[in-house]
mmCIF file of C-alpha atoms in Angstrom:
data_model
loop_
_atom_site.group_PDB
_atom_site.id
_atom_site.type_symbol
_atom_site.label_atom_id
_atom_site.label_comp_id
_atom_site.label_asym_id
_atom_site.label_seq_id
_atom_site.Cartn_x
_atom_site.Cartn_y
_atom_site.Cartn_z
ATOM 1 C CA ALA X 801 41.538 177.789 171.395
ATOM 2 C CA GLN X 802 40.488 174.927 173.809
ATOM 3 C CA SER X 803 37.632 172.311 173.241
ATOM 4 C CA VAL X 804 35.854 169.488 174.641
ATOM 5 C CA ALA X 805 33.886 166.913 172.988
ATOM 6 C CA GLN X 806 31.581 164.376 174.597
ATOM 7 C CA PRO X 807 30.319 162.383 171.807
ATOM 8 C CA GLU X 808 27.597 160.479 173.641
ATOM 9 C CA ASP X 809 24.258 162.358 174.695
ATOM 10 C CA GLN X 810 23.282 159.633 176.993
ATOM 11 C CA VAL X 811 24.817 156.362 178.526
ATOM 12 C CA ASN X 812 22.523 153.566 179.657
ATOM 13 C CA VAL X 813 23.996 150.852 181.833
ATOM 14 C CA ALA X 814 22.714 148.515 184.299
ATOM 15 C CA GLU X 815 23.371 148.527 187.991
ATOM 16 C CA GLY X 816 26.874 146.679 188.794
ATOM 17 C CA ASN X 817 28.198 146.996 185.171
ATOM 18 C CA PRO X 818 31.131 149.097 184.467
ATOM 19 C CA LEU X 819 30.293 152.711 183.364
ATOM 20 C CA THR X 820 32.343 154.554 180.820
ATOM 21 C CA VAL X 821 31.858 158.159 179.754
ATOM 22 C CA LYS X 822 33.815 159.450 176.987
ATOM 23 C CA CYS X 823 35.487 162.767 176.469
ATOM 24 C CA THR X 824 38.137 164.006 173.975
ATOM 25 C CA TYR X 825 39.901 167.737 174.175
ATOM 26 C CA SER X 826 41.808 169.899 172.319
ATOM 27 C CA VAL X 827 44.301 172.714 173.669
ATOM 28 C CA SER X 828 47.121 174.380 172.150
ATOM 29 C CA GLY X 829 49.229 173.660 175.303
ATOM 30 C CA ASN X 830 49.091 171.215 178.056
ATOM 31 C CA PRO X 831 45.713 170.271 179.326
ATOM 32 C CA TYR X 832 44.217 170.683 182.850
ATOM 33 C CA LEU X 833 41.232 168.057 182.619
ATOM 34 C CA PHE X 834 38.356 167.802 185.145
ATOM 35 C CA TRP X 835 35.163 166.011 185.401
ATOM 36 C CA TYR X 836 32.123 167.439 187.106
ATOM 37 C CA VAL X 837 28.749 165.826 187.876
ATOM 38 C CA GLN X 838 25.379 167.678 188.089
ATOM 39 C CA TYR X 839 22.515 165.765 189.960
ATOM 40 C CA PRO X 840 18.861 167.084 189.167
ATOM 41 C CA ASN X 841 18.077 170.693 190.515
ATOM 42 C CA ARG X 842 21.460 171.018 192.059
ATOM 43 C CA GLY X 843 24.695 172.612 190.954
ATOM 44 C CA LEU X 844 27.788 171.130 189.692
ATOM 45 C CA GLN X 845 30.116 169.095 191.885
ATOM 46 C CA PHE X 846 33.681 168.166 191.185
ATOM 47 C CA LEU X 847 34.693 164.602 190.811
ATOM 48 C CA LEU X 848 38.140 164.541 189.660
ATOM 49 C CA LYS X 849 40.998 166.477 187.810
ATOM 50 C CA TYR X 850 44.245 165.764 186.035
ATOM 51 C CA ILE X 851 47.002 168.099 186.274
ATOM 52 C CA THR X 852 50.264 166.231 185.787
ATOM 53 C CA GLY X 853 51.541 162.888 186.957
ATOM 54 C CA ASP X 854 50.037 159.512 186.950
ATOM 55 C CA ASN X 855 47.751 159.083 183.959
ATOM 56 C CA LEU X 856 45.080 157.395 185.929
ATOM 57 C CA VAL X 857 43.525 159.730 188.220
ATOM 58 C CA LYS X 858 41.135 158.610 191.229
ATOM 59 C CA GLY X 859 38.212 160.707 192.475
ATOM 60 C CA SER X 860 34.804 161.087 194.352
ATOM 61 C CA TYR X 861 32.326 158.036 194.740
ATOM 62 C CA GLY X 862 34.572 155.548 193.207
ATOM 63 C CA PHE X 863 34.990 157.329 189.960
ATOM 64 C CA GLU X 864 38.386 157.579 187.968
ATOM 65 C CA ALA X 865 39.595 158.713 184.610
ATOM 66 C CA GLU X 866 42.666 158.122 182.352
ATOM 67 C CA PHE X 867 44.463 160.528 180.544
ATOM 68 C CA ASN X 868 45.614 159.334 177.232
ATOM 69 C CA LYS X 869 47.994 162.296 175.604
ATOM 70 C CA SER X 870 48.331 160.471 172.103
ATOM 71 C CA GLN X 871 44.481 160.057 171.790
ATOM 72 C CA THR X 872 43.709 163.494 173.484
ATOM 73 C CA SER X 873 40.940 161.587 175.541
ATOM 74 C CA PHE X 874 39.991 161.475 179.496
ATOM 75 C CA HIS X 875 37.280 159.100 179.831
ATOM 76 C CA LEU X 876 35.527 158.648 182.992
ATOM 77 C CA LYS X 877 35.174 155.062 184.483
ATOM 78 C CA LYS X 878 33.406 153.266 187.259
ATOM 79 C CA PRO X 879 33.684 149.818 187.889
ATOM 80 C CA SER X 880 30.422 149.080 189.334
ATOM 81 C CA ALA X 881 27.709 151.495 188.534
ATOM 82 C CA LEU X 882 25.124 152.373 191.155
ATOM 83 C CA VAL X 883 21.306 153.694 190.574
ATOM 84 C CA SER X 884 22.508 156.894 192.227
ATOM 85 C CA ASP X 885 25.254 157.446 189.560
ATOM 86 C CA SER X 886 22.271 158.623 187.259
ATOM 87 C CA ALA X 887 23.040 162.063 186.469
ATOM 88 C CA LEU X 888 24.531 164.509 183.996
ATOM 89 C CA TYR X 889 28.409 164.259 183.540
ATOM 90 C CA PHE X 890 30.530 167.167 182.097
ATOM 91 C CA CYS X 891 34.046 167.098 181.049
ATOM 92 C CA ALA X 892 36.152 170.207 181.215
ATOM 93 C CA VAL X 893 39.410 171.513 180.089
ATOM 94 C CA ARG X 894 41.705 174.316 180.732
ATOM 95 C CA ASP X 895 45.030 175.297 178.698
ATOM 96 C CA ALA X 896 47.705 175.214 181.371
ATOM 97 C CA LYS X 897 49.061 178.510 179.821
ATOM 98 C CA ALA X 898 45.913 180.514 179.447
ATOM 99 C CA ALA X 899 45.133 183.305 181.700
ATOM 100 C CA GLY X 900 42.237 183.055 184.300
ATOM 101 C CA ASN X 901 40.392 179.939 185.391
ATOM 102 C CA LYS X 902 38.183 179.798 182.135
ATOM 103 C CA LEU X 903 37.332 176.404 181.757
ATOM 104 C CA THR X 904 35.705 175.109 178.379
ATOM 105 C CA PHE X 905 33.158 172.523 179.303
ATOM 106 C CA GLY X 906 31.700 169.543 176.907
ATOM 107 C CA GLY X 907 27.807 169.338 176.181
ATOM 108 C CA GLY X 908 27.595 166.930 179.053
ATOM 109 C CA THR X 909 26.529 163.175 178.878
ATOM 110 C CA ARG X 910 23.609 161.842 180.857
ATOM 111 C CA VAL X 911 24.086 158.619 182.510
ATOM 112 C CA LEU X 912 21.148 156.405 183.234
ATOM 113 C CA VAL X 913 21.787 153.544 185.328
ATOM 114 C CA LYS X 914 18.968 151.140 185.692
ATOM 115 C CA PRO X 915 18.489 148.721 188.389
ATOM 116 C CA ASP R 1099 26.930 172.080 200.261
ATOM 117 C CA SER R 1100 29.426 173.922 198.025
ATOM 118 C CA GLY R 1101 29.533 177.206 200.073
ATOM 119 C CA VAL R 1102 28.426 179.035 197.043
ATOM 120 C CA THR R 1103 25.165 180.690 197.338
ATOM 121 C CA GLN R 1104 23.042 182.002 194.513
ATOM 122 C CA THR R 1105 19.582 183.883 194.677
ATOM 123 C CA PRO R 1106 17.072 183.762 193.661
ATOM 124 C CA LYS R 1107 16.681 179.973 192.933
ATOM 125 C CA HIS R 1108 14.189 180.575 190.450
ATOM 126 C CA LEU R 1109 13.103 183.818 188.368
ATOM 127 C CA ILE R 1110 10.280 184.251 185.984
ATOM 128 C CA THR R 1111 9.929 187.468 183.841
ATOM 129 C CA ALA R 1112 8.992 188.699 180.318
ATOM 130 C CA THR R 1113 10.795 189.707 177.461
ATOM 131 C CA GLY R 1114 12.254 192.997 177.559
ATOM 132 C CA GLN R 1115 12.616 192.934 181.284
ATOM 133 C CA ARG R 1116 15.786 193.253 183.302
ATOM 134 C CA VAL R 1117 16.823 190.891 186.159
ATOM 135 C CA THR R 1118 19.954 190.718 188.605
ATOM 136 C CA LEU R 1119 21.237 187.223 189.684
ATOM 137 C CA ARG R 1120 23.349 187.499 193.013
ATOM 138 C CA CYS R 1121 26.208 185.186 193.951
ATOM 139 C CA SER R 1122 28.313 184.914 197.152
ATOM 140 C CA PRO R 1123 31.240 182.990 196.874
ATOM 141 C CA ARG R 1124 32.807 180.702 199.238
ATOM 142 C CA SER R 1125 34.528 182.465 202.213
ATOM 143 C CA GLY R 1126 37.832 183.371 201.290
ATOM 144 C CA ASP R 1127 37.592 182.768 197.691
ATOM 145 C CA LEU R 1128 38.454 185.658 195.458
ATOM 146 C CA SER R 1129 37.094 184.354 191.988
ATOM 147 C CA VAL R 1130 33.809 184.561 190.841
ATOM 148 C CA TYR R 1131 32.881 182.914 187.578
ATOM 149 C CA TRP R 1132 29.189 182.951 185.943
ATOM 150 C CA TYR R 1133 28.243 180.005 183.583
ATOM 151 C CA GLN R 1134 25.036 179.641 181.630
ATOM 152 C CA GLN R 1135 23.476 176.329 181.051
ATOM 153 C CA SER R 1136 20.947 175.965 178.259
ATOM 154 C CA LEU R 1137 19.599 172.835 176.535
ATOM 155 C CA ASP R 1138 20.874 173.807 173.368
ATOM 156 C CA GLN R 1139 24.234 175.481 174.210
ATOM 157 C CA GLY R 1140 25.186 173.113 177.034
ATOM 158 C CA LEU R 1141 27.505 174.896 179.629
ATOM 159 C CA GLN R 1142 28.800 178.022 178.606
ATOM 160 C CA PHE R 1143 31.414 180.328 180.353
ATOM 161 C CA LEU R 1144 30.093 183.951 180.497
ATOM 162 C CA ILE R 1145 32.710 185.715 182.707
ATOM 163 C CA GLN R 1146 35.413 185.606 185.684
ATOM 164 C CA TYR R 1147 36.089 188.264 188.474
ATOM 165 C CA TYR R 1148 38.844 188.333 190.619
ATOM 166 C CA ASN R 1149 39.108 190.360 193.707
ATOM 167 C CA GLY R 1150 36.579 193.076 191.953
ATOM 168 C CA GLU R 1151 38.307 193.178 188.367
ATOM 169 C CA GLU R 1152 37.386 191.458 185.408
ATOM 170 C CA ARG R 1153 39.577 188.431 184.706
ATOM 171 C CA ALA R 1154 38.383 186.461 181.620
ATOM 172 C CA LYS R 1155 35.529 186.991 179.458
ATOM 173 C CA GLY R 1156 33.656 184.274 177.336
ATOM 174 C CA ASN R 1157 30.447 184.008 175.408
ATOM 175 C CA ILE R 1158 28.647 186.919 176.975
ATOM 176 C CA LEU R 1159 26.172 188.936 175.351
ATOM 177 C CA GLU R 1160 26.261 192.865 175.387
ATOM 178 C CA ARG R 1161 22.965 192.780 177.178
ATOM 179 C CA PHE R 1162 24.481 191.123 180.012
ATOM 180 C CA SER R 1163 26.965 192.722 182.471
ATOM 181 C CA ALA R 1164 28.469 191.666 185.654
ATOM 182 C CA GLN R 1165 30.351 193.081 188.569
ATOM 183 C CA GLN R 1166 32.036 191.968 191.927
ATOM 184 C CA PHE R 1167 31.712 194.108 194.928
ATOM 185 C CA PRO R 1168 34.349 194.633 197.390
ATOM 186 C CA ASP R 1169 32.625 192.357 200.163
ATOM 187 C CA LEU R 1170 33.303 189.624 196.806
ATOM 188 C CA HIS R 1171 29.681 189.048 196.046
ATOM 189 C CA SER R 1172 28.802 189.319 192.421
ATOM 190 C CA GLU R 1173 25.977 190.075 190.345
ATOM 191 C CA LEU R 1174 24.981 189.121 186.814
ATOM 192 C CA ASN R 1175 22.599 191.745 185.013
ATOM 193 C CA LEU R 1176 20.584 190.410 182.445
ATOM 194 C CA SER R 1177 18.758 193.143 180.438
ATOM 195 C CA SER R 1178 16.324 193.191 177.378
ATOM 196 C CA LEU R 1179 15.659 189.826 178.069
ATOM 197 C CA GLU R 1180 14.562 187.417 175.072
ATOM 198 C CA LEU R 1181 13.271 183.828 175.100
ATOM 199 C CA GLY R 1182 16.365 182.345 174.425
ATOM 200 C CA ASP R 1183 18.052 183.794 177.576
ATOM 201 C CA SER R 1184 15.948 181.168 179.654
ATOM 202 C CA ALA R 1185 18.351 178.936 181.129
ATOM 203 C CA LEU R 1186 20.034 177.803 184.385
ATOM 204 C CA TYR R 1187 22.699 180.561 185.538
ATOM 205 C CA PHE R 1188 25.407 178.984 187.768
ATOM 206 C CA CYS R 1189 28.034 180.657 189.831
ATOM 207 C CA ALA R 1190 31.121 179.140 190.891
ATOM 208 C CA SER R 1191 34.484 180.372 193.058
ATOM 209 C CA SER R 1192 37.553 179.438 193.597
ATOM 210 C CA PRO R 1193 40.424 180.970 195.794
ATOM 211 C CA SER R 1194 42.927 181.716 192.874
ATOM 212 C CA LYS R 1195 42.760 184.071 189.808
ATOM 213 C CA TRP R 1196 44.493 181.603 187.733
ATOM 214 C CA GLY R 1197 45.739 177.998 188.031
ATOM 215 C CA GLY R 1198 49.125 176.666 187.363
ATOM 216 C CA SER R 1199 49.936 175.057 190.739
ATOM 217 C CA LEU R 1200 48.808 171.494 191.896
ATOM 218 C CA ALA R 1201 46.612 173.071 194.843
ATOM 219 C CA THR R 1202 43.118 172.341 195.344
ATOM 220 C CA ASN R 1203 42.494 175.806 194.003
ATOM 221 C CA GLU R 1204 42.279 174.357 190.630
ATOM 222 C CA LYS R 1205 38.877 173.355 191.724
ATOM 223 C CA LEU R 1206 35.552 175.206 191.170
ATOM 224 C CA PHE R 1207 32.880 175.354 193.770
ATOM 225 C CA PHE R 1208 29.527 175.830 191.930
ATOM 226 C CA GLY R 1209 26.315 177.045 193.456
ATOM 227 C CA SER R 1210 22.958 175.509 192.759
ATOM 228 C CA GLY R 1211 22.214 177.862 190.022
ATOM 229 C CA THR R 1212 19.409 180.254 189.208
ATOM 230 C CA GLN R 1213 16.608 179.074 186.772
ATOM 231 C CA LEU R 1214 15.747 182.009 184.692
ATOM 232 C CA SER R 1215 12.290 181.518 182.433
ATOM 233 C CA VAL R 1216 11.646 184.321 180.239
ATOM 234 C CA LEU R 1217 8.036 184.307 178.969
#
């Protein structure tokens, strides 16, 4: 079975400060890891993914994430947050050996960036 | 714009009723996925279809069913609706039936969702 945990329901950060959204995962095989963002009244948008290779993955809108196999984590980071980054962020995992493209999502973390 | 179209955007109905949600995938995508997002359950995978056939099944209730048609659009049917079925239902699409490569087909493209309110 595969699972994802996002331990923080909400993250508050001041504009210009670094932003981190935490994610830990559990899979039986190798993980494929993803971050999605949901803006109000809109669908999910892809931010970035880790499949293999460099542990530091760079994605859209200045976001990046670091894959840490020993800690089974895939935290999302942005060096300098913008007010427009306020949204709901979802981490997702898929077992590389699993059939289908079924992703398991975390519960989501609401990010609030204050001016 | 992801290229995935979901209709209707909003749906209000009563308990015990039946509704159909529709999804048109991105042009060329063969896989369609349905997700349910509710306040208490977060985002839950329901079911995946690939080129008309069921590919993977998640936490989908027996009262719910889905199908994918020859033109690749998909419908999610929800019957005997209960208050707890109120949620945002997302459809997503991708080119492949499963991952396993480094190609961009690992990415899912999501529609804007259908907000279902059961009163």
